[in-house]
mmCIF file of C-alpha atoms in Angstrom:
data_model
loop_
_atom_site.group_PDB
_atom_site.id
_atom_site.type_symbol
_atom_site.label_atom_id
_atom_site.label_comp_id
_atom_site.label_asym_id
_atom_site.label_seq_id
_atom_site.Cartn_x
_atom_site.Cartn_y
_atom_site.Cartn_z
ATOM 1 C CA MET Z 1 14.185 23.885 -13.854
ATOM 2 C CA THR Z 2 13.688 23.748 -10.083
ATOM 3 C CA VAL Z 3 11.979 20.622 -8.783
ATOM 4 C CA PRO Z 4 10.162 21.005 -5.414
ATOM 5 C CA GLY Z 5 11.624 18.756 -2.748
ATOM 6 C CA VAL Z 6 15.027 18.185 -4.372
ATOM 7 C CA ASP Z 7 18.091 20.439 -4.255
ATOM 8 C CA GLN Z 8 19.554 19.260 -7.559
ATOM 9 C CA PRO Z 9 23.115 20.615 -7.191
ATOM 10 C CA ARG Z 10 23.462 19.035 -3.738
ATOM 11 C CA LEU Z 11 21.918 15.786 -4.961
ATOM 12 C CA TYR Z 12 24.242 15.631 -7.960
ATOM 13 C CA ALA Z 13 27.281 16.272 -5.750
ATOM 14 C CA TRP Z 14 26.194 13.543 -3.345
ATOM 15 C CA MET Z 15 25.623 11.085 -6.187
ATOM 16 C CA SER Z 16 29.064 11.760 -7.641
ATOM 17 C CA ARG Z 17 30.572 10.610 -4.342
ATOM 18 C CA HIS Z 18 28.237 7.724 -3.455
ATOM 19 C CA VAL Z 19 26.992 6.295 -6.776
ATOM 20 C CA PRO Z 20 29.670 7.312 -9.296
ATOM 21 C CA ASP Z 21 28.967 4.268 -11.492
ATOM 22 C CA ALA Z 22 25.478 5.645 -12.241
ATOM 23 C CA GLY Z 23 26.977 8.237 -14.535
ATOM 24 C CA GLU Z 24 26.573 12.000 -14.510
ATOM 25 C CA PRO Z 25 23.105 13.098 -13.310
ATOM 26 C CA ARG Z 26 21.256 15.058 -16.003
ATOM 27 C CA SER Z 27 17.709 15.720 -14.804
ATOM 28 C CA VAL Z 28 15.191 15.180 -12.027
ATOM 29 C CA SER Z 29 11.416 15.117 -12.533
ATOM 30 C CA LEU Z 30 8.502 14.366 -10.227
ATOM 31 C CA ILE Z 31 6.731 11.058 -10.937
ATOM 32 C CA SER Z 32 4.141 11.197 -8.172
ATOM 33 C CA GLY Z 33 3.455 13.280 -5.118
ATOM 34 C CA GLY Z 34 0.750 14.167 -2.638
ATOM 35 C CA ARG Z 35 0.388 13.309 1.019
ATOM 36 C CA SER Z 36 2.430 10.149 0.700
ATOM 37 C CA ASN Z 37 6.120 9.852 -0.059
ATOM 38 C CA LEU Z 38 7.348 11.752 -3.110
ATOM 39 C CA THR Z 39 8.804 9.848 -6.054
ATOM 40 C CA TYR Z 40 11.170 11.309 -8.656
ATOM 41 C CA LEU Z 41 12.837 10.057 -11.825
ATOM 42 C CA VAL Z 42 16.565 10.787 -11.907
ATOM 43 C CA GLU Z 43 18.105 10.554 -15.378
ATOM 44 C CA THR Z 44 21.874 9.977 -15.544
ATOM 45 C CA GLY Z 45 24.361 9.336 -18.281
ATOM 46 C CA GLU Z 46 24.242 5.580 -17.667
ATOM 47 C CA ARG Z 47 20.838 4.665 -16.239
ATOM 48 C CA ARG Z 48 17.495 5.782 -14.875
ATOM 49 C CA LEU Z 49 17.019 5.860 -11.120
ATOM 50 C CA VAL Z 50 14.079 6.591 -8.838
ATOM 51 C CA LEU Z 51 14.383 8.763 -5.733
ATOM 52 C CA ARG Z 52 11.981 8.472 -2.792
ATOM 53 C CA ARG Z 53 11.698 11.086 -0.048
ATOM 54 C CA PRO Z 54 9.059 12.087 2.552
ATOM 55 C CA PRO Z 55 6.318 14.635 1.763
ATOM 56 C CA LEU Z 56 7.138 18.320 1.993
ATOM 57 C CA GLY Z 57 6.409 20.036 5.266
ATOM 58 C CA HIS Z 58 5.965 18.627 8.762
ATOM 59 C CA VAL Z 59 5.410 14.894 9.157
ATOM 60 C CA LEU Z 60 5.084 12.741 12.245
ATOM 61 C CA PRO Z 61 8.437 11.415 13.481
ATOM 62 C CA THR Z 62 7.509 7.779 12.820
ATOM 63 C CA ALA Z 63 5.756 8.398 9.498
ATOM 64 C CA HIS Z 64 7.297 8.253 6.017
ATOM 65 C CA ASP Z 65 10.428 6.521 7.316
ATOM 66 C CA MET Z 66 12.827 6.324 4.375
ATOM 67 C CA ARG Z 67 15.262 4.080 6.212
ATOM 68 C CA ARG Z 68 12.434 1.607 6.825
ATOM 69 C CA GLU Z 69 11.469 1.450 3.147
ATOM 70 C CA TRP Z 70 15.131 1.158 2.163
ATOM 71 C CA ARG Z 71 15.698 -1.609 4.664
ATOM 72 C CA VAL Z 72 12.797 -3.758 3.504
ATOM 73 C CA ILE Z 73 13.526 -3.557 -0.235
ATOM 74 C CA SER Z 74 17.203 -4.262 0.482
ATOM 75 C CA ALA Z 75 16.227 -7.321 2.512
ATOM 76 C CA LEU Z 76 13.820 -8.569 -0.157
ATOM 77 C CA ALA Z 77 16.096 -7.989 -3.156
ATOM 78 C CA PRO Z 78 17.590 -11.535 -3.086
ATOM 79 C CA THR Z 79 14.220 -13.224 -2.394
ATOM 80 C CA PRO Z 80 11.451 -14.309 -4.818
ATOM 81 C CA VAL Z 81 9.501 -11.132 -3.938
ATOM 82 C CA PRO Z 82 9.884 -8.696 -6.870
ATOM 83 C CA VAL Z 83 11.142 -5.310 -5.681
ATOM 84 C CA PRO Z 84 13.122 -2.520 -7.333
ATOM 85 C CA GLU Z 85 16.892 -2.888 -7.059
ATOM 86 C CA PRO Z 86 18.153 -0.810 -4.085
ATOM 87 C CA VAL Z 87 20.965 1.554 -5.095
ATOM 88 C CA ALA Z 88 21.879 3.950 -2.270
ATOM 89 C CA PHE Z 89 20.513 5.480 0.942
ATOM 90 C CA CYS Z 90 21.160 8.962 2.332
ATOM 91 C CA GLY Z 91 20.255 9.839 5.907
ATOM 92 C CA ASP Z 92 21.873 13.298 5.747
ATOM 93 C CA GLU Z 93 19.031 15.827 5.627
ATOM 94 C CA ASP Z 94 21.412 18.561 4.502
ATOM 95 C CA VAL Z 95 21.567 17.064 0.996
ATOM 96 C CA ILE Z 96 17.959 17.612 -0.171
ATOM 97 C CA GLY Z 97 16.234 18.547 3.090
ATOM 98 C CA ALA Z 98 15.141 15.037 4.118
ATOM 99 C CA PRO Z 99 16.419 11.447 4.140
ATOM 100 C CA PHE Z 100 16.018 9.709 0.772
ATOM 101 C CA TYR Z 101 17.014 6.646 -1.160
ATOM 102 C CA LEU Z 102 17.680 5.708 -4.745
ATOM 103 C CA MET Z 103 16.475 2.561 -6.455
ATOM 104 C CA ALA Z 104 16.604 1.303 -10.006
ATOM 105 C CA TYR Z 105 13.884 2.462 -12.366
ATOM 106 C CA VAL Z 106 11.384 -0.316 -13.152
ATOM 107 C CA PRO Z 107 9.802 -0.083 -16.638
ATOM 108 C CA GLY Z 108 6.300 -0.875 -15.448
ATOM 109 C CA ALA Z 109 3.057 0.954 -14.755
ATOM 110 C CA ALA Z 110 0.837 1.281 -11.684
ATOM 111 C CA VAL Z 111 -2.656 0.463 -12.958
ATOM 112 C CA ARG Z 112 -5.871 1.627 -11.257
ATOM 113 C CA THR Z 113 -8.495 1.691 -14.000
ATOM 114 C CA ARG Z 114 -9.688 -0.451 -16.883
ATOM 115 C CA GLU Z 115 -8.663 2.340 -19.241
ATOM 116 C CA GLU Z 116 -5.078 2.244 -17.938
ATOM 117 C CA LEU Z 117 -5.057 -1.531 -18.343
ATOM 118 C CA GLY Z 118 -5.501 -1.214 -22.101
ATOM 119 C CA ARG Z 119 -7.009 -4.083 -24.080
ATOM 120 C CA PRO Z 120 -5.527 -7.300 -22.732
ATOM 121 C CA THR Z 121 -6.945 -10.753 -23.343
ATOM 122 C CA GLU Z 122 -9.038 -12.400 -20.646
ATOM 123 C CA LYS Z 123 -6.265 -14.968 -20.268
ATOM 124 C CA GLN Z 124 -3.820 -12.157 -19.457
ATOM 125 C CA THR Z 125 -6.070 -10.512 -16.868
ATOM 126 C CA ARG Z 126 -6.786 -13.886 -15.274
ATOM 127 C CA ARG Z 127 -3.066 -14.532 -15.015
ATOM 128 C CA LEU Z 128 -2.490 -11.056 -13.573
ATOM 129 C CA SER Z 129 -4.967 -11.684 -10.751
ATOM 130 C CA GLU Z 130 -3.358 -15.080 -10.091
ATOM 131 C CA ARG Z 131 0.070 -13.461 -10.047
ATOM 132 C CA LEU Z 132 -1.121 -10.799 -7.588
ATOM 133 C CA ALA Z 133 -2.141 -13.554 -5.149
ATOM 134 C CA GLU Z 134 1.111 -15.445 -5.717
ATOM 135 C CA VAL Z 135 3.265 -12.403 -4.998
ATOM 136 C CA LEU Z 136 1.309 -11.735 -1.798
ATOM 137 C CA ALA Z 137 1.917 -15.340 -0.749
ATOM 138 C CA ALA Z 138 5.623 -14.892 -1.561
ATOM 139 C CA ILE Z 139 5.818 -11.844 0.732
ATOM 140 C CA HIS Z 140 4.279 -13.858 3.548
ATOM 141 C CA ALA Z 141 6.592 -16.816 2.889
ATOM 142 C CA VAL Z 142 9.789 -14.794 3.425
ATOM 143 C CA ASP Z 143 11.818 -15.932 6.433
ATOM 144 C CA TYR Z 144 12.067 -12.432 7.844
ATOM 145 C CA ARG Z 145 14.676 -13.420 10.424
ATOM 146 C CA GLU Z 146 16.916 -14.956 7.789
ATOM 147 C CA VAL Z 147 16.844 -11.796 5.632
ATOM 148 C CA GLY Z 148 17.667 -9.558 8.599
ATOM 149 C CA LEU Z 149 14.199 -8.293 9.529
ATOM 150 C CA GLY Z 150 13.832 -10.043 12.857
ATOM 151 C CA ASP Z 151 13.459 -6.710 14.667
ATOM 152 C CA PHE Z 152 11.322 -5.057 11.981
ATOM 153 C CA GLY Z 153 8.182 -5.074 14.146
ATOM 154 C CA ARG Z 154 6.341 -6.722 17.042
ATOM 155 C CA PRO Z 155 4.147 -9.389 15.456
ATOM 156 C CA GLU Z 156 2.543 -10.543 18.716
ATOM 157 C CA GLY Z 157 -0.650 -8.589 19.361
ATOM 158 C CA TYR Z 158 -0.501 -6.986 15.906
ATOM 159 C CA MET Z 159 -4.262 -6.946 15.236
ATOM 160 C CA ALA Z 160 -5.109 -5.510 18.663
ATOM 161 C CA ARG Z 161 -2.580 -2.718 18.155
ATOM 162 C CA GLN Z 162 -3.942 -2.066 14.663
ATOM 163 C CA LEU Z 163 -7.463 -1.742 16.066
ATOM 164 C CA ASP Z 164 -6.294 0.712 18.721
ATOM 165 C CA ARG Z 165 -4.268 2.706 16.183
ATOM 166 C CA TRP Z 166 -7.145 3.167 13.739
ATOM 167 C CA CYS Z 167 -9.597 3.955 16.546
ATOM 168 C CA GLN Z 168 -7.273 6.771 17.615
ATOM 169 C CA GLN Z 169 -7.100 7.994 14.042
ATOM 170 C CA TRP Z 170 -10.912 8.023 13.852
ATOM 171 C CA GLU Z 171 -11.183 10.153 16.982
ATOM 172 C CA ARG Z 172 -8.692 12.648 15.528
ATOM 173 C CA SER Z 173 -10.526 13.046 12.231
ATOM 174 C CA LYS Z 174 -14.210 12.135 12.696
ATOM 175 C CA THR Z 175 -16.780 14.579 11.356
ATOM 176 C CA ALA Z 176 -19.813 12.950 13.018
ATOM 177 C CA ASP Z 177 -20.659 10.353 15.649
ATOM 178 C CA LEU Z 178 -21.823 7.163 13.944
ATOM 179 C CA PRO Z 179 -23.317 4.583 16.324
ATOM 180 C CA ASP Z 180 -22.657 1.797 13.811
ATOM 181 C CA TYR Z 181 -18.963 2.661 13.880
ATOM 182 C CA TYR Z 182 -18.694 2.206 17.644
ATOM 183 C CA ARG Z 183 -20.717 -1.008 17.462
ATOM 184 C CA LEU Z 184 -18.330 -2.243 14.763
ATOM 185 C CA VAL Z 185 -15.285 -1.515 16.934
ATOM 186 C CA GLU Z 186 -16.757 -3.603 19.748
ATOM 187 C CA ARG Z 187 -17.568 -6.471 17.396
ATOM 188 C CA LEU Z 188 -14.039 -6.425 15.986
ATOM 189 C CA ARG Z 189 -12.532 -6.343 19.465
ATOM 190 C CA GLN Z 190 -14.584 -9.369 20.477
ATOM 191 C CA ARG Z 191 -13.467 -11.257 17.352
ATOM 192 C CA LEU Z 192 -9.741 -10.508 17.574
ATOM 193 C CA PRO Z 193 -7.835 -13.735 16.864
ATOM 194 C CA ALA Z 194 -6.275 -15.324 19.935
ATOM 195 C CA THR Z 195 -3.274 -16.391 17.882
ATOM 196 C CA SER Z 196 -2.093 -15.747 14.351
ATOM 197 C CA ALA Z 197 0.794 -16.412 12.019
ATOM 198 C CA ASN Z 198 3.649 -13.917 12.114
ATOM 199 C CA THR Z 199 5.078 -12.810 8.766
ATOM 200 C CA LEU Z 200 6.303 -9.783 6.923
ATOM 201 C CA VAL Z 201 3.231 -7.767 5.892
ATOM 202 C CA HIS Z 202 3.100 -5.057 3.234
ATOM 203 C CA GLY Z 203 0.365 -3.054 4.948
ATOM 204 C CA ASP Z 204 -1.256 -1.628 1.795
ATOM 205 C CA TYR Z 205 -1.167 -4.434 -0.766
ATOM 206 C CA ARG Z 206 -3.257 -3.833 -3.874
ATOM 207 C CA LEU Z 207 -2.787 -3.878 -7.625
ATOM 208 C CA ASP Z 208 -1.838 -0.213 -7.965
ATOM 209 C CA ASN Z 209 1.004 -0.690 -5.484
ATOM 210 C CA THR Z 210 2.679 -2.968 -8.003
ATOM 211 C CA LEU Z 211 4.399 -2.114 -11.285
ATOM 212 C CA ILE Z 212 3.128 -4.104 -14.267
ATOM 213 C CA ARG Z 213 4.875 -4.736 -17.578
ATOM 214 C CA PRO Z 214 2.409 -3.550 -20.250
ATOM 215 C CA ALA Z 215 3.377 -6.195 -22.805
ATOM 216 C CA ASP Z 216 2.290 -9.246 -20.799
ATOM 217 C CA LEU Z 217 0.874 -7.808 -17.527
ATOM 218 C CA ASP Z 218 3.519 -9.514 -15.414
ATOM 219 C CA ILE Z 219 4.219 -7.956 -12.007
ATOM 220 C CA LEU Z 220 7.731 -6.520 -12.126
ATOM 221 C CA ALA Z 221 7.881 -5.020 -8.621
ATOM 222 C CA VAL Z 222 5.931 -4.357 -5.442
ATOM 223 C CA VAL Z 223 6.335 -0.762 -4.262
ATOM 224 C CA ASP Z 224 5.161 1.590 -1.480
ATOM 225 C CA TRP Z 225 6.475 -0.347 1.513
ATOM 226 C CA GLU Z 226 6.067 2.554 3.960
ATOM 227 C CA MET Z 227 3.448 0.681 6.050
ATOM 228 C CA SER Z 228 5.284 -2.657 6.103
ATOM 229 C CA THR Z 229 5.987 -4.414 9.389
ATOM 230 C CA LEU Z 230 5.747 -7.841 11.013
ATOM 231 C CA GLY Z 231 2.224 -9.033 11.715
ATOM 232 C CA ASP Z 232 -0.724 -11.137 10.640
ATOM 233 C CA PRO Z 233 -0.601 -12.043 6.917
ATOM 234 C CA LEU Z 234 -4.387 -12.285 6.637
ATOM 235 C CA ALA Z 235 -4.609 -8.572 7.416
ATOM 236 C CA ASP Z 236 -2.907 -7.997 4.046
ATOM 237 C CA LEU Z 237 -5.335 -10.341 2.305
ATOM 238 C CA GLY Z 238 -8.361 -8.753 3.986
ATOM 239 C CA LEU Z 239 -7.328 -5.263 2.912
ATOM 240 C CA THR Z 240 -6.620 -6.386 -0.659
ATOM 241 C CA LEU Z 241 -10.147 -7.833 -0.816
ATOM 242 C CA THR Z 242 -11.581 -4.616 0.652
ATOM 243 C CA TYR Z 243 -10.163 -2.744 -2.338
ATOM 244 C CA TRP Z 244 -11.356 -5.453 -4.759
ATOM 245 C CA HIS Z 245 -14.351 -4.522 -6.912
ATOM 246 C CA ASP Z 246 -16.389 -7.508 -8.118
ATOM 247 C CA ARG Z 247 -18.447 -7.191 -11.274
ATOM 248 C CA GLY Z 248 -22.075 -6.404 -10.410
ATOM 249 C CA ASP Z 249 -21.319 -5.012 -6.938
ATOM 250 C CA GLU Z 250 -23.012 -1.648 -7.341
ATOM 251 C CA GLU Z 251 -22.578 -0.763 -3.677
ATOM 252 C CA ARG Z 252 -18.808 -1.182 -4.046
ATOM 253 C CA ALA Z 253 -18.899 0.931 -7.210
ATOM 254 C CA GLY Z 254 -19.996 3.866 -5.052
ATOM 255 C CA ILE Z 255 -16.815 3.748 -2.946
ATOM 256 C CA PRO Z 256 -14.309 5.957 -4.804
ATOM 257 C CA VAL Z 257 -11.048 4.138 -4.038
ATOM 258 C CA ALA Z 258 -8.645 1.873 -5.941
ATOM 259 C CA GLY Z 259 -10.280 2.251 -9.359
ATOM 260 C CA ASP Z 260 -12.241 -0.302 -11.341
ATOM 261 C CA VAL Z 261 -9.506 -2.441 -12.852
ATOM 262 C CA THR Z 262 -10.674 -5.687 -11.202
ATOM 263 C CA VAL Z 263 -14.015 -5.590 -13.031
ATOM 264 C CA ALA Z 264 -12.213 -6.040 -16.369
ATOM 265 C CA PRO Z 265 -13.137 -9.294 -18.162
ATOM 266 C CA GLY Z 266 -10.986 -12.188 -17.041
ATOM 267 C CA PHE Z 267 -10.154 -10.942 -13.562
ATOM 268 C CA MET Z 268 -10.856 -13.318 -10.702
ATOM 269 C CA ASN Z 269 -13.605 -12.241 -8.369
ATOM 270 C CA ALA Z 270 -12.759 -11.710 -4.697
ATOM 271 C CA ALA Z 271 -13.638 -15.261 -3.665
ATOM 272 C CA GLU Z 272 -11.527 -16.755 -6.452
ATOM 273 C CA PHE Z 273 -8.609 -14.510 -5.530
ATOM 274 C CA ALA Z 274 -8.817 -15.589 -1.885
ATOM 275 C CA GLY Z 275 -9.021 -19.230 -2.967
ATOM 276 C CA HIS Z 276 -5.921 -18.913 -5.133
ATOM 277 C CA TYR Z 277 -4.020 -17.256 -2.282
ATOM 278 C CA GLN Z 278 -5.044 -20.131 -0.001
ATOM 279 C CA LYS Z 279 -3.900 -22.673 -2.595
ATOM 280 C CA VAL Z 280 -0.447 -21.192 -3.148
ATOM 281 C CA SER Z 281 0.193 -20.162 0.480
ATOM 282 C CA GLY Z 282 -1.297 -23.171 2.255
ATOM 283 C CA ARG Z 283 -2.768 -20.853 4.897
ATOM 284 C CA ASP Z 284 -6.043 -21.391 6.742
ATOM 285 C CA ILE Z 285 -8.396 -18.586 5.677
ATOM 286 C CA SER Z 286 -11.506 -19.881 7.463
ATOM 287 C CA ASP Z 287 -11.788 -16.623 9.467
ATOM 288 C CA LEU Z 288 -11.259 -14.416 6.420
ATOM 289 C CA GLY Z 289 -14.563 -12.607 7.058
ATOM 290 C CA PHE Z 290 -13.055 -10.972 10.149
ATOM 291 C CA TYR Z 291 -10.063 -9.709 8.192
ATOM 292 C CA VAL Z 292 -12.183 -8.330 5.353
ATOM 293 C CA ALA Z 293 -14.397 -6.629 7.955
ATOM 294 C CA PHE Z 294 -11.263 -5.161 9.515
ATOM 295 C CA GLY Z 295 -10.115 -3.969 6.075
ATOM 296 C CA ASN Z 296 -13.426 -2.161 5.557
ATOM 297 C CA PHE Z 297 -13.116 -0.613 9.026
ATOM 298 C CA LYS Z 298 -9.573 0.584 8.277
ATOM 299 C CA LEU Z 299 -10.588 2.025 4.912
ATOM 300 C CA ALA Z 300 -13.595 3.765 6.520
ATOM 301 C CA VAL Z 301 -11.220 5.535 8.924
ATOM 302 C CA ILE Z 302 -8.904 6.537 6.072
ATOM 303 C CA VAL Z 303 -11.815 7.873 3.995
ATOM 304 C CA GLU Z 304 -13.202 9.768 6.994
ATOM 305 C CA GLY Z 305 -9.815 11.473 7.319
ATOM 306 C CA ILE Z 306 -9.936 12.504 3.655
ATOM 307 C CA HIS Z 307 -13.502 13.759 4.144
ATOM 308 C CA ALA Z 308 -12.400 15.798 7.162
ATOM 309 C CA ARG Z 309 -9.602 17.415 5.142
ATOM 310 C CA PHE Z 310 -12.117 18.233 2.386
ATOM 311 C CA ARG Z 311 -14.391 19.983 4.888
ATOM 312 C CA GLN Z 312 -11.379 21.982 6.075
ATOM 313 C CA GLY Z 313 -10.560 23.007 2.501
ATOM 314 C CA LYS Z 314 -7.307 21.057 2.467
ATOM 315 C CA THR Z 315 -7.896 18.789 -0.529
ATOM 316 C CA VAL Z 316 -6.948 19.485 -4.134
ATOM 317 C CA GLY Z 317 -8.866 18.075 -7.090
ATOM 318 C CA GLU Z 318 -12.386 16.916 -7.853
ATOM 319 C CA GLY Z 319 -14.701 14.301 -6.352
ATOM 320 C CA PHE Z 320 -13.949 14.915 -2.675
ATOM 321 C CA ASP Z 321 -17.461 16.272 -2.117
ATOM 322 C CA ARG Z 322 -18.818 12.731 -2.531
ATOM 323 C CA ILE Z 323 -16.242 10.744 -0.590
ATOM 324 C CA GLY Z 324 -17.848 11.207 2.826
ATOM 325 C CA SER Z 325 -20.856 9.086 1.838
ATOM 326 C CA ALA Z 326 -18.549 6.076 1.452
ATOM 327 C CA VAL Z 327 -17.831 5.948 5.203
ATOM 328 C CA PRO Z 328 -21.200 4.543 6.392
ATOM 329 C CA THR Z 329 -21.210 2.199 3.380
ATOM 330 C CA LEU Z 330 -17.839 0.739 4.386
ATOM 331 C CA ILE Z 331 -19.022 0.346 7.982
ATOM 332 C CA THR Z 332 -22.161 -1.436 6.774
ATOM 333 C CA ARG Z 333 -20.058 -3.775 4.618
ATOM 334 C CA ALA Z 334 -17.853 -4.561 7.612
ATOM 335 C CA HIS Z 335 -20.887 -5.497 9.734
ATOM 336 C CA ARG Z 336 -22.160 -7.664 6.870
ATOM 337 C CA MET Z 337 -18.874 -9.610 6.787
ATOM 338 C CA LEU Z 338 -19.050 -10.212 10.551
ATOM 339 C CA ASP Z 339 -22.648 -11.403 10.200
ATOM 340 C CA GLN Z 340 -21.586 -14.230 7.897
ATOM 341 C CA PRO Z 341 -21.208 -17.619 9.596
#
């Protein structure tokens, strides 16, 4: 059976030369796809591997950089940060049509909804939310120079560059002029931190970008490192809390992103999660409101882009007709965070 995005005979020939200890390749199947990087399961005679490659079709030159993902998981493999075992990298586009890498299969699940979580105890879900904060702190504790990532990004001025980047994205995809959006940009620009810590940042850290062992809900690996760089660690925390859904927050329930898993009994609420991160990381989070506001701003821009693609008839699936209404809600939530003392 032909699998889109992978030339199986060429892949198998390449694997026989570069990863002969994996055993004879037997099958390739798509695990997940879409507009992000494509992920495949490669079954061999000896083990299960996962292949990551860019999306099909044209992508921006700096987007979906397989070498970047490969580099960061290779650097983190010997650290306390749980990542899949790196196996092999291929930069030759003649093999399957794009650069790709292989990593070990991790027997865990990416969980977005309460239904996918199953029926854990409240003690287990509490521990899972604690563990999520602890792994984030571990990412930020990595000595990136020592593991060979000293040139992985430009941490100085990270938040200012992020603001400019997402403003440009808004202008490319906006479907309407929203005065509250432009007022929010000015407020964020005025509140940009003069100085910040410089660490490795994941760039899109949330529960469904980890793989969880179903038996005990332990986090086995952090995945989807395509937005990782060097920057301000609190930007990661702020975005994680933007995705967080507290029980009773009906306004947040109307924003159709990241599922409802954090409302399951036992999960920490957002404030408890932030407090646990502060405890295990030792970081000052007194200006966390700015970073959560920035997370809501960033997500508003992302959602506006999805809404624009829906209006152009370029989305597949259901529910996109309602996503546009989340944009002003996210902007309002960002202003509310900046209003807090």
